[in-house]
GROMACS .gro file of C-alpha atoms in nm:
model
  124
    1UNK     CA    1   6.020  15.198  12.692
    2UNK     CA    2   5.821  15.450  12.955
    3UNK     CA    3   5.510  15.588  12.959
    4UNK     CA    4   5.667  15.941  12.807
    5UNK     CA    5   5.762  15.718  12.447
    6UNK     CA    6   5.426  15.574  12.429
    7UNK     CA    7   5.228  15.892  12.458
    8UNK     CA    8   5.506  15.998  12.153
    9UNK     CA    9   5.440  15.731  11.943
   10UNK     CA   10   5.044  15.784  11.977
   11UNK     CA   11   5.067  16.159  11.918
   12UNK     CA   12   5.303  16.143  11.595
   13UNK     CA   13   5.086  16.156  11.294
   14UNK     CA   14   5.303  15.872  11.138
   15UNK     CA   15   5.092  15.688  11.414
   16UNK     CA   16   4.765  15.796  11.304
   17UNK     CA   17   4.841  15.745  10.886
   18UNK     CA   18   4.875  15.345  10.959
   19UNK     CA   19   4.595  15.288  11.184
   20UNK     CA   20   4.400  15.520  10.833
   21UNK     CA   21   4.580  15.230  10.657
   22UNK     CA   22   4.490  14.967  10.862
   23UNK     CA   23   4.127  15.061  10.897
   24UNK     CA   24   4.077  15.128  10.496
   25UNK     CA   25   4.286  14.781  10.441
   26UNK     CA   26   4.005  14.597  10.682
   27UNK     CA   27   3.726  14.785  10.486
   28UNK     CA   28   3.810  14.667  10.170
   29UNK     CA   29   3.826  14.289  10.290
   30UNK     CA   30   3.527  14.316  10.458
   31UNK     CA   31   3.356  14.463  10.141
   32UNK     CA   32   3.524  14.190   9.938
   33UNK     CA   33   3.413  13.911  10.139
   34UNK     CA   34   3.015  14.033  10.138
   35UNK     CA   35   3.065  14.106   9.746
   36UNK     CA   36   3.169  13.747   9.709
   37UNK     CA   37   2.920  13.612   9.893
   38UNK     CA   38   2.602  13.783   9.710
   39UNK     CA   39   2.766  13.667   9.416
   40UNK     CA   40   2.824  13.322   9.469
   41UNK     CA   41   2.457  13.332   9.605
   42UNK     CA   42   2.313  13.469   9.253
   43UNK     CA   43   2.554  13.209   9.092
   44UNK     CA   44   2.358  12.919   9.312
   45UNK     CA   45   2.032  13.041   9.269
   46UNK     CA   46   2.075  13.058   8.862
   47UNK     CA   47   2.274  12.691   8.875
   48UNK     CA   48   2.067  12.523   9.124
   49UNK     CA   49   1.703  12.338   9.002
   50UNK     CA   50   1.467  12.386   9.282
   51UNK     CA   51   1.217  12.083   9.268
   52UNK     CA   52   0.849  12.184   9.259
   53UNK     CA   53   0.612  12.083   9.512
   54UNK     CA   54   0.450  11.786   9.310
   55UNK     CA   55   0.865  11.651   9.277
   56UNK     CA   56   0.887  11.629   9.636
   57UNK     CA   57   0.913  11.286   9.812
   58UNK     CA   58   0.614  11.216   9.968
   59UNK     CA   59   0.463  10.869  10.219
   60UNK     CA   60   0.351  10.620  10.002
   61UNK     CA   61   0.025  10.505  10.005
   62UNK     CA   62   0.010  10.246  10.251
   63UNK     CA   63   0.180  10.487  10.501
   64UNK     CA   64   0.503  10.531  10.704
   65UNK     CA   65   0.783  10.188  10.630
   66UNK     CA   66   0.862  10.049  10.969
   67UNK     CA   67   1.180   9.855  11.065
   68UNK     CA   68   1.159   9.505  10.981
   69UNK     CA   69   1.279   9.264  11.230
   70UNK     CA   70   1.430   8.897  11.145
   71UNK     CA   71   1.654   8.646  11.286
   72UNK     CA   72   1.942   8.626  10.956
   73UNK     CA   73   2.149   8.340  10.897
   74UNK     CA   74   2.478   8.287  10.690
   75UNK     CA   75   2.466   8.213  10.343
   76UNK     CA   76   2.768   8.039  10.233
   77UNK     CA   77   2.938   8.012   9.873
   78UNK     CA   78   2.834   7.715   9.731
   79UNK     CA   79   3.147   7.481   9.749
   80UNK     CA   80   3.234   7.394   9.391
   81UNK     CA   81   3.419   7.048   9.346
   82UNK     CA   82   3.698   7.024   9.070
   83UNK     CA   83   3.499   6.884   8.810
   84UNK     CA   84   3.232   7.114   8.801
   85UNK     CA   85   3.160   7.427   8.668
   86UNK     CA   86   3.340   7.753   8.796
   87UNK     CA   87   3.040   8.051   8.995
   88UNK     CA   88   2.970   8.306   8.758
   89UNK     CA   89   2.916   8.689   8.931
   90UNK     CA   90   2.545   8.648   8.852
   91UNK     CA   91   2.536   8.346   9.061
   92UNK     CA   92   2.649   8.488   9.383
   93UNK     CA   93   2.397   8.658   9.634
   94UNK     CA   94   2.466   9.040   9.732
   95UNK     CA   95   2.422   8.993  10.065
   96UNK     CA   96   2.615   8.718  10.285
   97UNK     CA   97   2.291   8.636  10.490
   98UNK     CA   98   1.917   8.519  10.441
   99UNK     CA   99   1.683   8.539  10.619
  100UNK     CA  100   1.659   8.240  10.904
  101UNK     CA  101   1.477   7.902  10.906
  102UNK     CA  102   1.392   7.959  11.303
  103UNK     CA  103   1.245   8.293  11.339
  104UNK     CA  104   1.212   8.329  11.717
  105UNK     CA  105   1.533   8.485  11.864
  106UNK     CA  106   1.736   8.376  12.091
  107UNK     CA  107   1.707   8.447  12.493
  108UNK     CA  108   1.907   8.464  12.812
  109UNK     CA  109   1.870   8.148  12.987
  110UNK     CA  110   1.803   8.034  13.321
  111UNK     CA  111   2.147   7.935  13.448
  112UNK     CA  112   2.426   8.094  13.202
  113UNK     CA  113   2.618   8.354  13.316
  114UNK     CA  114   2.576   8.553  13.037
  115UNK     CA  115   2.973   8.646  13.001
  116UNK     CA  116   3.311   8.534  13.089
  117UNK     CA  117   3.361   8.596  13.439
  118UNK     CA  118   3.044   8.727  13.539
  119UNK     CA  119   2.985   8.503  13.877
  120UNK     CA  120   2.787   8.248  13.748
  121UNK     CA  121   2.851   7.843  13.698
  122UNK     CA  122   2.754   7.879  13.388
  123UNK     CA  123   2.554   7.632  13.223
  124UNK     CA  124   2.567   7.289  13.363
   0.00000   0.00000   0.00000
């Protein structure tokens, strides 16, 4: 195609009836989408229960909770031998750990390498 086809095609009035089209088409969406929208809005604000100010989660009294720090340990199943009873659910702990006999943690010593390969004798 040359230059001489193009400026045809933009002058025909063929042209000019689908970019009307076109235009009016995108119009429509677009008033579509922000008629949707205010809709679904009024929809959320009849539907949704806004808590009042007294309903609001608020510190409790004795202020801010702060992380809690412990050593854990593991808390088996208690091994049940074939005469006894079977565990019942209520009888089992939800968490696999409790909290430790020895409470101070653990630290790098003097000597270890502190990995596999890192340098170091190791501990002797």
């Amino acid at each position: 195609m040359n230059t001489a086809t193009y400026a045809e095609l933009a002058a025909s009035s063929d042209h000019a009836v689908a970019v009307t089209i076109a235009f009016v088409g995108g119009l429509i969406v677009a008033c579509a989408l922000i008629w949707a929208v205010r809709v679904g809005m009024r929809v959320m604000d009849k539907d949704t229960h806004h808590p009042a100010p007294e309903e609001q989660p608020h510190l409790p009294d004795t202020g801010p909770v702060r992380e809690m720090r412990e050593m854990r340990e593991p808390d088996d199943v208690p091994v049940v031998t074939r005469d006894g009873q079977r565990l019942m659910p209520h009888e089992l702990h939800r968490a696999s750990t409790r909290t430790g006999k020895d409470q101070k943690p653990r630290r790098w010593s003097p000597g270890s390498s502190g990995s596999f390969g890192g340098g170091g004798l190791g501990r002797t």
